[in-house]
Amino acid sequence: MKRPGPIRESVTTIGQDGTRPFLQPAIVFGSWWKARRAVAWLLIAFFAALPWIEIEGFPAVFLDVEHRRFHLFGTTLGLGDLWLLFFVITGWGFLIYATTAFLGRIWCGWTCPQTVYLEHVFRVLDRLFEGDHVSRAKLDAQPWSDPSKLLRRGGRMIAYLVFCWAVAHIFRAYFISIPGLYPMITDAPLAHPAAFVAMAVATGALFFNFWWFREQLCLIICPYGRLQSALIDDDSVIVGYDEKRGEPRGKAAPGVPAGDCVDCHRCVQVCPTGIDIRQGLQMECIACTACVDACDDVMTKLKRPTGLIRYASLRELDGGKTRFLRPRTFLYTAMLAVGLVVATVSVLRVQPAGFKLSRAPQTELYAVSAGSVANVFRAKIQNKDEVPRRFFISAESAGTKVAVLNQSAGMVIEPQAEIALPLTVLVDRQDYRGEFNFTLRLRSEDGKISLLQKAHFIGPDPRTLQK
Amino acid sequence: MSDDPQRDPRPVIMPHAYDGIQEYDQSLPNWWLFTLFSSIAFAFLYWLANFVTGTVADDRVALNAELAALEARQLAAVKNLDEATLWKMSRNAKTVADGQAVYASLCFSCHGPTLAGIKGVGFRLNDDLWVHGNTAMAVFGNINEGIVFEGKPTGMASQKALGTERVAAVTAYLLSLQKEGAMRAINRKDEPSQSTP
C-alpha cells in the first residue's frame, strides 16, 4: 500500500479535491463481530416480523397515517393523542444521553440501522460477489468493459436492489399493513401509481445509501454523531488504543525498545470509516469494534495478551480507573427515569374516548324557572375506539343534588366519531344554596371507560330565590 | 486523499486567525456541494415557475375558483327550494335527524336544548306561534340569512357556517314538529317563550 495512512486532520473519505475515496475494508470474523452479527440478525428479524404479528386485530405496529390511527402493540392512538410523542422523543433523547455517557457510541456500532444493514447484509453481498477487500479494490480499478467486473459488480448491484426493494416494502408495511401492501404488490403498477413511485424512490434512496453513500451518512449527516463531543467525557467507555502498552510501535531490536503494537495496520484495514484508531478518539469512529477483533487476532497469533485495542474509557487508557458514578450519569439516568415513568403513565392513562366540556356559547349563564336553576354546557364526546359505544353522562356533587336533563338513555357514538351535545344541568330550587363545583362523568355502557370533567355551576344569589 | 505518496497529506492552515482560532483549508465533499448548488437551482426554477411564468397555478386562484363553484352550488340549491320541498324534507326521518344534530351543535345555545327558548335570547320553537313569518320558506330564510333586531344582526345567519343543505335540514327538523298550514303568525310581544327549560 503506497497510500499515506489516515491522518487526524482530514477525513479519509473526503479527498483533498472533494472527491470520494471509496473504502474496501477488510473483515475479521472475531468474537465481537459474532456478537454484533447475532444482535443485528435479531434486530432485522424484529423489524421484519412486527407488521406480521397481530395484536387485538391490528398489526403490532401499524402507523395508519391515511386514517390518522396509530396502532401500537394493542393500543390505538388517534391524532388527539399526538402529545404523547413529546415523551417518546424526549425519552429517546434521555436514553441516548444516558447510554452515551456510560458506553459511548454503542448505538452506532451495534444497533443503528445504517450499521446493521451495511455490515450484516450489504457487505456480506460485497464479499459474496466480489471477494475479499483485496480483490474488491482490484475490481474498483478495472474498467467496466471487463466482462468479469460487469458480471460480479453487476450481479452485486442486482442483489443490492432486491434487498433494498425488500427493506422498502417492509418499511412501507408499517404504514399500510400487510393486507394493505399485498394488492399493491400484486396489482399492476399503474393501479397504485403514487405507491409505486414512493416505493421506487425509497428503493432508489436505500440503494444509493448502501451502494455509494455509506459512512458519509455517519460522518456528515447524522446529528447524533455531531453531538458526541458534548456527550462523551473521559469516563465514557469507547473503543480505544492502549498507547501506554502499544508504543513505541514496531519491531524491538537491541537498544531499541518496542511496545506491543507491531504496526501491522490491520486495525486501519478493517476500519469502515477509514481512520487509524491509534491516533486516539476521533469523530469518525462509530465504535464498531472491527479494529478490536483485528488487533486481538494479531495479538493472539503473536502470543501476546489481547486488548491492545479494547472497550475502555480515556481515563482507563491513561492508567486510571473508569468512574461510572459521576454527575453526568446521575443526571442523565434520573432524567431517563423521569421520562420513562411519565411516558408509561401517560400511555397507560390513554382512554379510547374523549370528553371535553365548555359552557354553551351565546347562552345565558343560568336560567331560573319555577322549579329549578339550570346551566347549559356543551360537551364534546369522542369515541376513539373501533366499535360503536353507548355512553352515559351523569353529574356528581358532594353538596348539592344535581341532575343532567334528558340523558338517562345515553347516546351511541359511532367508531372514531365525535359529537357535540348540549347538556342542561339542573338543580332544584329548594336544593340550591349558591354557586358550587361539581363533576360530570362520562361512562361507557360496558363500564370500561370513565372520564371526569370538573365544572362550575353558576346561579343567582340564593336569597333572591327564597320567597 | 492524494495518490502521490510524496505529497504531505496534511491540510494547509489558512493564514487568518480569529480570537486565535485558525482553520484548515479543506474541500467540502463534492456530493455536498452538489446538494447545495441543486437547491439553489431548484429555488430559481421554483421562483420562475411560481412567480414569473405562472406555470404553477397560484393557490389563491385555485381556492377562489373552488369557493365560487361552491357558492354557485349553494345558490342553485336555494333556487330549487320551495314550500313543498321543505315540507317533504320535514317528513323524511334521515333529514330530520341530520337537522336535529345540527340544532344540537349550534342552535340549542339560544333556543334551548328542548326548543323551549331562552328568556331574552331565543324564541320558543316547539309551539305553533311564529314571529318572523309563518311559512317554511320564511323559517328557512331566517336561518339562512339571519334576523336583524333593533338594527343589530342576531348572529343567526348560518349560510356561511352550515351551507344550504344543513340549513335546510335544520328547517326540516323544526317543521317536523309543525303541521302544514297550521303555523300561526304573532307579534314579538305576544311570543310566549320567555320561560325557561
XYZ file of C-alpha atoms in Angstrom:
664
model
C 0.000 0.000 0.000
C 1.641 3.195 -1.214
C -1.134 5.385 0.041
C -0.321 7.524 3.077
C -2.193 6.384 6.153
C -5.161 8.181 7.642
C -4.442 11.428 9.445
C -6.409 13.152 12.174
C -6.621 16.482 10.403
C -8.640 15.277 7.413
C -11.470 12.848 6.793
C -10.141 9.845 4.907
C -13.261 9.511 2.798
C -13.263 13.141 1.675
C -10.492 13.737 -0.821
C -8.488 16.963 -0.934
C -10.258 17.769 -4.207
C -13.657 16.914 -2.770
C -13.902 13.505 -4.441
C -14.866 10.434 -2.504
C -12.130 7.852 -1.931
C -14.055 4.590 -1.684
C -13.048 2.264 1.132
C -12.853 -1.508 0.809
C -12.380 -2.521 4.423
C -11.131 -5.992 5.318
C -13.123 -8.240 7.628
C -12.102 -10.153 10.744
C -14.601 -12.693 11.999
C -13.717 -12.138 15.647
C -15.746 -12.615 18.800
C -17.107 -9.056 18.839
C -18.099 -9.419 15.215
C -20.000 -12.614 16.034
C -21.836 -10.947 18.886
C -22.695 -7.955 16.733
C -23.957 -10.213 13.971
C -26.263 -12.006 16.407
C -27.687 -8.672 17.613
C -28.065 -7.442 14.036
C -29.970 -10.527 12.888
C -32.220 -10.294 15.903
C -32.967 -6.650 15.097
C -33.617 -7.370 11.424
C -35.919 -10.260 12.343
C -37.746 -7.999 14.804
C -38.143 -5.248 12.210
C -39.424 -7.664 9.582
C -41.757 -9.525 11.951
C -43.627 -6.628 13.589
C -46.039 -5.929 10.702
C -46.982 -9.642 10.598
C -47.756 -10.054 14.285
C -51.374 -9.351 15.092
C -52.418 -7.933 18.443
C -56.119 -7.296 19.044
C -56.921 -7.346 15.345
C -54.192 -4.996 14.184
C -50.513 -5.415 13.342
C -48.244 -4.925 16.364
C -47.104 -1.639 14.867
C -49.379 -0.037 12.294
C -48.962 3.700 11.774
C -52.079 4.288 9.704
C -51.288 7.815 8.572
C -54.056 7.791 5.986
C -56.754 7.346 8.652
C -54.721 9.068 11.376
C -54.839 5.984 13.600
C -51.726 4.640 15.252
C -51.864 1.027 16.429
C -49.055 0.192 18.825
C -48.960 -3.237 20.465
C -52.704 -3.408 21.044
C -53.198 0.245 21.951
C -54.805 2.511 19.397
C -53.896 6.174 19.436
C -55.550 8.915 17.446
C -54.245 12.241 16.273
C -55.568 13.733 19.511
C -53.021 11.670 21.447
C -50.154 13.165 19.476
C -48.889 14.947 22.585
C -47.572 11.580 23.768
C -44.973 11.877 21.045
C -43.315 14.508 23.204
C -42.456 11.856 25.770
C -41.382 9.380 23.115
C -38.966 11.898 21.631
C -37.625 13.252 24.920
C -37.468 9.710 26.317
C -35.471 8.653 23.290
C -33.200 11.662 23.828
C -32.610 10.856 27.510
C -31.950 7.218 26.652
C -29.330 8.252 24.107
C -27.729 10.725 26.525
C -27.518 8.181 29.321
C -26.175 5.341 27.155
C -23.622 7.584 25.510
C -22.367 8.889 28.843
C -21.851 5.306 30.021
C -20.900 3.404 26.884
C -20.091 5.917 24.168
C -21.359 5.196 20.678
C -22.656 1.743 21.467
C -25.786 2.626 19.449
C -23.759 3.305 16.299
C -21.747 0.117 16.391
C -24.418 -2.341 17.448
C -27.932 -1.178 16.681
C -28.079 1.701 14.213
C -29.929 0.518 11.063
C -27.200 2.048 8.934
C -24.584 -0.190 10.566
C -26.852 -3.211 10.941
C -27.818 -3.326 7.256
C -24.487 -2.168 5.865
C -22.329 -4.564 7.883
C -24.616 -7.560 8.079
C -26.468 -7.516 4.779
C -24.765 -5.399 2.159
C -21.106 -6.012 2.982
C -21.973 -9.708 3.066
C -23.123 -9.311 -0.553
C -19.867 -7.460 -1.310
C -17.836 -10.445 -0.155
C -20.176 -12.919 -1.830
C -19.992 -11.321 -5.275
C -16.592 -9.667 -5.284
C -14.431 -11.490 -2.782
C -12.232 -10.026 -0.067
C -11.033 -6.434 0.249
C -8.009 -7.014 -1.992
C -9.959 -8.390 -4.924
C -12.643 -5.721 -4.408
C -10.028 -2.965 -4.634
C -8.682 -4.659 -7.797
C -12.177 -4.711 -9.222
C -12.517 -0.988 -8.439
C -9.510 -0.323 -10.644
C -10.750 -2.470 -13.538
C -12.715 -0.823 -16.365
C -16.409 -1.673 -16.768
C -15.624 -3.147 -20.194
C -14.053 -6.071 -18.356
C -16.689 -8.843 -18.503
C -15.687 -10.210 -15.090
C -16.325 -6.802 -13.478
C -19.612 -6.463 -15.322
C -20.675 -9.882 -14.089
C -19.533 -9.549 -10.478
C -20.348 -5.925 -9.815
C -23.494 -6.065 -11.951
C -24.604 -9.139 -10.041
C -23.980 -7.380 -6.748
C -25.971 -4.381 -7.973
C -28.986 -6.581 -8.727
C -28.673 -8.275 -5.323
C -28.492 -4.846 -3.654
C -31.619 -3.723 -5.490
C -33.517 -6.840 -4.405
C -32.625 -6.304 -0.758
C -33.359 -2.560 -0.897
C -36.683 -3.370 -2.507
C -37.463 -5.801 0.310
C -36.466 -3.352 3.069
C -38.539 -0.604 1.424
C -41.566 -2.923 1.351
C -41.212 -3.943 4.986
C -40.894 -0.294 5.943
C -43.976 0.543 3.894
C -45.906 -2.229 5.646
C -45.604 -0.273 8.903
C -47.810 2.414 7.364
C -50.310 0.476 5.273
C -50.165 -3.007 6.927
C -49.511 -6.293 5.125
C -53.121 -6.675 3.859
C -52.859 -3.125 2.517
C -49.484 -3.800 0.943
C -50.317 -7.085 -0.739
C -52.614 -5.779 -3.509
C -50.083 -3.030 -4.229
C -47.504 -5.714 -4.944
C -49.758 -7.996 -6.967
C -51.671 -5.351 -8.943
C -50.194 -3.589 -11.949
C -48.020 -0.585 -11.032
C -50.478 1.781 -12.715
C -53.237 0.682 -10.326
C -51.390 2.410 -7.460
C -49.193 4.975 -9.204
C -48.411 7.042 -6.103
C -47.453 3.985 -4.063
C -45.392 2.656 -6.941
C -43.446 5.899 -7.271
C -42.970 6.153 -3.487
C -41.642 2.596 -3.401
C -39.339 3.183 -6.347
C -37.970 6.342 -4.711
C -37.483 4.554 -1.376
C -35.734 1.618 -3.043
C -33.547 4.031 -5.004
C -32.667 6.052 -1.906
C -31.751 2.919 0.051
C -29.700 1.663 -2.874
C -27.819 4.948 -3.153
C -27.203 4.956 0.586
C -25.826 1.430 0.841
C -24.113 1.267 -2.534
C -22.302 4.578 -2.518
C -23.081 6.881 0.402
C -22.316 4.507 3.301
C -20.110 6.072 6.011
C -20.738 9.600 4.668
C -24.104 9.430 6.427
C -22.425 8.831 9.799
C -19.670 11.373 9.198
C -21.564 14.293 7.743
C -25.330 13.896 8.092
C -26.070 12.053 11.346
C -26.874 14.610 14.098
C -26.130 12.091 16.838
C -22.590 11.744 15.530
C -22.223 15.522 15.701
C -23.252 15.577 19.384
C -20.560 13.158 20.506
C -18.076 15.745 21.728
C -20.728 17.061 24.115
C -21.984 13.661 25.268
C -18.732 11.773 25.814
C -16.261 12.565 28.565
C -13.083 10.951 29.872
C -15.068 8.260 31.690
C -17.302 7.139 28.832
C -16.396 3.700 27.562
C -15.179 3.989 23.979
C -13.194 1.843 21.587
C -9.642 2.948 22.265
C -5.995 2.046 21.663
C -3.817 1.417 24.694
C -0.999 3.785 23.802
C 0.947 3.081 27.007
C 1.179 -0.579 26.137
C 1.458 -0.258 22.371
C 4.027 2.478 21.884
C 6.643 2.747 20.555
C 5.331 0.596 17.744
C 7.374 -1.620 15.501
C 9.941 -4.326 15.980
C 12.101 -4.442 19.057
C 15.829 -4.603 18.430
C 18.835 -4.482 20.716
C 18.873 -0.984 22.125
C 15.504 -0.153 20.524
C 12.653 -0.808 22.915
C 9.226 -1.540 21.407
C 5.661 -1.685 22.672
C 3.114 -4.369 21.825
C 1.884 -2.703 18.620
C 3.719 -4.247 15.689
C 2.394 -1.571 13.319
C 0.741 -4.197 11.109
C -2.001 -1.729 10.023
C -4.626 -4.422 10.440
C -6.778 -2.031 12.510
C -6.661 0.521 9.698
C -7.514 -2.055 7.030
C -10.676 -3.186 8.783
C -11.985 0.277 9.717
C -15.244 1.020 7.853
C -14.780 4.781 8.253
C -11.107 4.795 7.315
C -9.438 6.050 10.476
C -6.379 4.918 12.383
C -7.688 4.216 15.866
C -4.150 4.542 17.233
C -4.386 8.302 16.722
C -6.915 8.432 19.542
C -10.650 9.085 19.805
C -11.927 10.596 16.573
C -15.307 11.836 15.466
C -15.419 9.322 12.595
C -15.261 6.338 14.966
C -18.635 4.561 15.157
C -17.302 2.158 17.821
C -17.940 -0.870 15.617
C -15.184 -2.947 17.276
C -13.768 -4.152 13.936
C -10.308 -2.933 14.995
C -10.695 -4.686 18.363
C -11.262 -8.011 16.627
C -8.433 -7.327 14.173
C -5.910 -6.464 16.876
C -6.944 -9.308 19.168
C -6.463 -11.671 16.226
C -2.923 -10.406 15.639
C -2.033 -10.402 19.347
C -3.258 -13.988 19.696
C -1.060 -15.045 16.785
C 1.896 -13.275 18.412
C 1.028 -14.954 21.720
C 0.657 -11.567 23.407
C -2.266 -10.621 25.620
C -5.287 -9.287 23.716
C -6.934 -5.956 24.428
C -4.369 -3.597 22.945
C -7.414 -2.026 21.304
C -10.463 -2.515 23.507
C -13.542 -1.056 25.122
C -12.112 1.350 27.689
C -12.547 4.919 28.845
C -9.943 7.553 28.089
C -9.171 7.626 31.809
C -8.584 3.886 31.896
C -6.326 4.050 28.830
C -4.407 6.747 30.650
C -3.778 4.352 33.541
C -6.653 5.440 35.778
C -9.928 3.775 36.694
C -13.257 4.460 34.978
C -15.724 6.294 37.202
C -19.231 5.195 36.297
C -20.832 7.264 39.045
C -20.418 10.893 38.115
C -22.752 13.914 37.986
C -23.427 13.464 34.291
C -24.514 9.823 34.554
C -26.657 10.583 37.618
C -28.376 13.463 35.828
C -28.959 11.595 32.571
C -30.187 8.471 34.329
C -32.505 10.493 36.544
C -33.912 12.291 33.504
C -34.327 8.966 31.728
C -36.152 7.504 34.731
C -38.480 10.505 34.959
C -39.141 10.343 31.224
C -39.841 6.599 31.355
C -42.250 6.905 34.275
C -44.117 9.845 32.742
C -44.291 8.168 29.329
C -45.521 4.860 30.767
C -48.122 6.507 32.981
C -49.424 8.729 30.181
C -49.669 5.870 27.681
C -51.461 3.697 30.232
C -53.896 6.506 31.006
C -54.954 6.983 27.394
C -58.647 6.111 27.171
C -60.442 5.129 23.982
C -62.793 8.080 24.399
C -62.575 11.837 24.689
C -64.697 14.111 26.865
C -64.445 17.870 26.732
C -66.672 20.417 28.343
C -67.323 24.077 27.796
C -70.087 26.480 28.652
C -72.598 26.596 25.799
C -71.719 29.580 23.648
C -74.117 32.537 23.352
C -76.341 31.438 26.182
C -77.351 32.975 29.440
C -75.062 31.960 32.275
C -78.014 30.428 34.082
C -81.747 30.250 33.851
C -84.238 30.131 36.703
C -87.642 28.538 36.275
C -90.451 27.784 38.650
C -88.886 24.525 39.794
C -85.179 24.705 39.166
C -81.977 26.550 38.307
C -80.321 25.482 35.048
C -76.864 25.798 33.466
C -76.276 24.836 29.859
C -72.981 23.236 28.876
C -71.664 21.937 25.608
C -69.957 18.566 25.755
C -67.778 17.136 23.026
C -67.662 13.393 23.191
C -65.376 11.324 21.042
C -65.327 7.581 20.546
C -61.757 6.752 19.625
C -62.362 3.014 19.561
C -63.042 0.662 16.668
C -66.530 -0.316 17.862
C -69.666 1.773 18.446
C -70.241 2.504 22.107
C -73.111 3.729 24.251
C -72.155 6.466 26.675
C -73.949 7.932 29.666
C -73.381 11.271 31.302
C -74.137 11.896 34.922
C -73.494 14.734 37.334
C -71.945 14.243 40.750
C -71.589 16.701 43.535
C -70.610 16.418 47.160
C -73.037 19.034 48.464
C -75.906 19.960 46.209
C -78.201 17.473 44.486
C -77.605 17.942 40.786
C -79.012 16.224 37.682
C -78.472 16.176 33.916
C -81.587 16.660 31.812
C -82.657 14.044 29.279
C -79.559 11.880 29.455
C -80.903 8.700 31.027
C -80.979 6.804 27.724
C -77.370 7.686 26.909
C -76.127 8.030 23.372
C -74.479 5.677 20.904
C -71.402 7.095 19.181
C -70.046 5.503 16.050
C -66.379 4.408 15.925
C -63.974 7.330 15.592
C -66.826 9.837 15.590
C -67.240 12.926 17.706
C -70.483 14.595 18.701
C -71.251 17.938 20.258
C -74.024 17.688 22.785
C -75.888 20.346 24.735
C -76.122 19.409 28.406
C -78.618 21.071 30.683
C -77.679 20.677 34.313
C -80.483 21.228 36.803
C -80.669 21.920 40.496
C -83.977 22.028 42.356
C -84.789 25.473 43.678
C -85.072 24.281 47.242
C -81.683 22.489 46.990
C -79.894 25.495 45.542
C -77.516 27.089 48.067
C -75.419 29.265 45.768
C -72.726 28.538 43.211
C -70.794 25.293 43.566
C -68.334 22.987 41.846
C -69.434 19.620 40.580
C -68.219 16.812 38.328
C -69.638 15.421 35.122
C -68.864 11.776 34.481
C -68.834 10.154 31.047
C -69.287 6.420 31.387
C -69.449 3.725 28.735
C -72.176 1.110 28.960
C -69.663 -1.706 29.452
C -68.094 0.273 32.295
C -64.648 0.179 30.708
C -64.423 3.902 30.222
C -64.966 6.516 32.857
C -63.876 10.083 32.257
C -64.401 13.065 34.530
C -64.714 16.745 33.825
C -64.891 19.389 36.510
C -67.499 22.103 36.111
C -68.781 25.101 37.971
C -72.480 25.737 38.488
C -73.415 29.406 38.189
C -76.595 30.808 39.640
C -78.208 33.763 41.339
C -77.751 34.755 44.945
C -79.835 32.086 46.727
C -81.559 34.742 48.854
C -83.308 36.085 45.750
C -84.956 32.685 45.282
C -86.342 32.408 48.814
C -89.822 33.746 48.557
C -6.623 11.670 -0.480
C -3.876 12.142 -2.967
C -2.341 9.065 -4.512
C 1.015 10.784 -4.651
C 2.978 9.367 -1.715
C 5.485 12.226 -1.853
C 2.884 14.863 -1.106
C 2.274 15.763 2.521
C -1.330 14.727 3.178
C -1.667 17.239 5.981
C -4.027 20.095 5.076
C -2.755 23.652 4.807
C -3.615 26.026 7.655
C -5.198 29.220 6.366
C -3.298 32.430 7.243
C -6.169 34.164 9.050
C -6.994 33.711 12.722
C -9.999 34.877 14.727
C -9.554 35.034 18.501
C -6.637 32.708 17.995
C -8.791 30.159 16.152
C -7.346 29.004 12.848
C -8.837 26.799 10.170
C -7.619 24.220 7.714
C -8.046 24.752 4.009
C -10.047 21.627 3.165
C -12.519 20.832 0.421
C -16.148 20.158 1.069
C -17.302 16.824 -0.337
C -18.399 17.220 -3.935
C -21.695 15.475 -3.235
C -22.367 18.031 -0.520
C -21.664 20.911 -2.911
C -23.916 19.197 -5.434
C -26.852 19.303 -2.971
C -26.099 22.974 -2.260
C -25.996 24.012 -5.909
C -29.018 21.899 -6.815
C -31.077 23.527 -4.098
C -30.054 26.954 -5.411
C -31.029 25.891 -8.919
C -34.282 24.472 -7.607
C -35.074 27.724 -5.795
C -34.543 29.637 -9.019
C -36.737 27.263 -11.031
C -39.361 27.328 -8.298
C -39.397 31.116 -8.378
C -39.660 31.091 -12.181
C -42.466 28.571 -12.312
C -44.488 30.052 -9.474
C -43.972 33.778 -9.728
C -42.724 34.635 -13.204
C -44.136 32.349 -15.847
C -47.115 31.265 -13.766
C -46.689 27.664 -14.915
C -47.734 26.501 -11.458
C -51.158 27.867 -10.598
C -51.358 30.246 -7.643
C -53.059 28.613 -4.657
C -55.284 31.670 -4.239
C -56.605 31.336 -7.784
C -57.436 27.680 -7.204
C -59.031 28.496 -3.849
C -61.179 31.290 -5.298
C -62.291 29.060 -8.149
C -63.380 26.387 -5.694
C -65.152 28.880 -3.458
C -67.002 30.303 -6.464
C -68.059 26.804 -7.525
C -69.251 26.077 -4.005
C -71.256 29.307 -3.896
C -72.794 28.521 -7.268
C -73.887 25.108 -5.974
C -75.370 26.693 -2.843
C -77.233 29.303 -4.871
C -78.578 26.648 -7.223
C -79.711 24.610 -4.217
C -81.536 27.607 -2.720
C -83.219 28.284 -6.045
C -84.636 24.776 -6.072
C -86.076 25.049 -2.588
C -89.746 25.824 -2.117
C -92.510 25.278 0.407
C -93.437 21.849 -0.888
C -89.813 20.602 -0.884
C -89.166 21.793 2.659
C -92.346 20.167 3.960
C -91.434 16.980 2.170
C -87.978 17.075 3.761
C -89.570 17.576 7.159
C -91.264 14.186 6.838
C -88.001 12.413 5.975
C -86.533 10.785 9.089
C -82.944 10.976 7.886
C -83.115 14.680 7.045
C -84.827 15.452 10.347
C -82.151 13.527 12.262
C -79.436 15.437 10.425
C -81.178 18.689 11.239
C -81.525 17.723 14.876
C -77.794 17.029 15.059
C -77.043 20.463 13.618
C -79.516 22.015 16.053
C -77.822 20.228 18.935
C -74.447 21.578 17.938
C -75.354 25.252 17.404
C -78.952 26.426 17.639
C -79.614 24.967 21.091
C -77.404 27.572 22.678
C -80.042 30.292 22.134
C -83.236 28.333 21.646
C -82.610 25.829 24.419
C -81.832 22.150 24.278
C -85.543 21.299 24.260
C -86.596 24.009 21.772
C -88.345 25.769 24.648
C -86.453 29.000 24.062
C -84.334 31.002 26.472
C -85.663 34.132 28.047
C -84.409 37.267 26.370
C -82.276 35.290 23.937
C -84.148 32.950 21.624
C -87.783 32.288 20.891
C -89.570 29.067 21.694
C -89.604 26.877 18.598
C -91.770 23.926 19.636
C -95.076 25.754 19.542
C -97.091 26.832 16.518
C -96.515 30.562 17.054
C -94.069 32.289 14.695
C -92.949 35.921 14.885
C -90.820 36.246 11.784
C -93.038 34.621 9.180
C -95.230 31.542 9.335
C -94.142 29.721 6.185
C -91.494 27.077 5.601
C -89.540 29.346 3.278
C -89.638 32.155 5.855
C -88.156 29.864 8.511
C -85.502 28.740 6.046
C -84.728 32.354 5.108
C -84.439 33.406 8.754
C -81.917 30.665 9.497
C -80.068 31.202 6.241
C -79.721 34.953 6.328
C -80.416 35.805 9.955
C -82.670 38.374 11.538
C -81.892 41.987 12.278
C -83.441 43.142 15.534
C -83.332 46.808 16.520
C -80.709 47.430 13.857
C -78.380 44.677 15.082
C -77.845 41.271 13.480
C -78.633 38.489 15.918
C -75.916 36.085 14.902
C -78.278 33.596 13.413
C -77.249 33.871 9.746
C -75.939 30.351 9.122
C -75.428 30.129 5.389
C -71.653 30.576 5.698
C -71.244 28.301 8.682
C -73.533 25.496 7.589
C -74.294 25.701 3.896
C -77.683 25.353 2.253
C -78.027 21.637 2.790
C -77.690 21.781 6.548
C -79.738 24.960 6.899
C -82.491 23.134 5.021
C -82.053 20.147 7.326
C -82.470 22.300 10.442
C -85.539 23.890 8.850
C -86.899 20.407 8.195
C -86.272 19.460 11.820
C -88.261 22.475 13.038
C -91.025 21.824 10.510
C -91.221 18.194 11.575
C -92.878 19.434 14.792
C -95.398 21.540 12.844
C -98.440 20.806 10.743
C -98.511 22.207 7.247
C -100.898 25.192 7.194
C -101.172 25.330 10.981
C -98.319 27.734 11.709
C -99.707 30.929 13.222
C -98.219 34.405 12.852
C -97.932 36.524 16.014
C -96.231 39.715 17.115
C -92.978 39.750 19.052
C -94.709 40.996 22.248
C -97.059 38.025 22.179
C -94.298 35.405 21.889
C -94.857 33.263 24.985
C -91.468 31.604 25.032
C -89.890 33.786 27.660
C -89.928 30.856 30.018
C -87.008 28.635 30.928
C -86.289 24.977 30.430
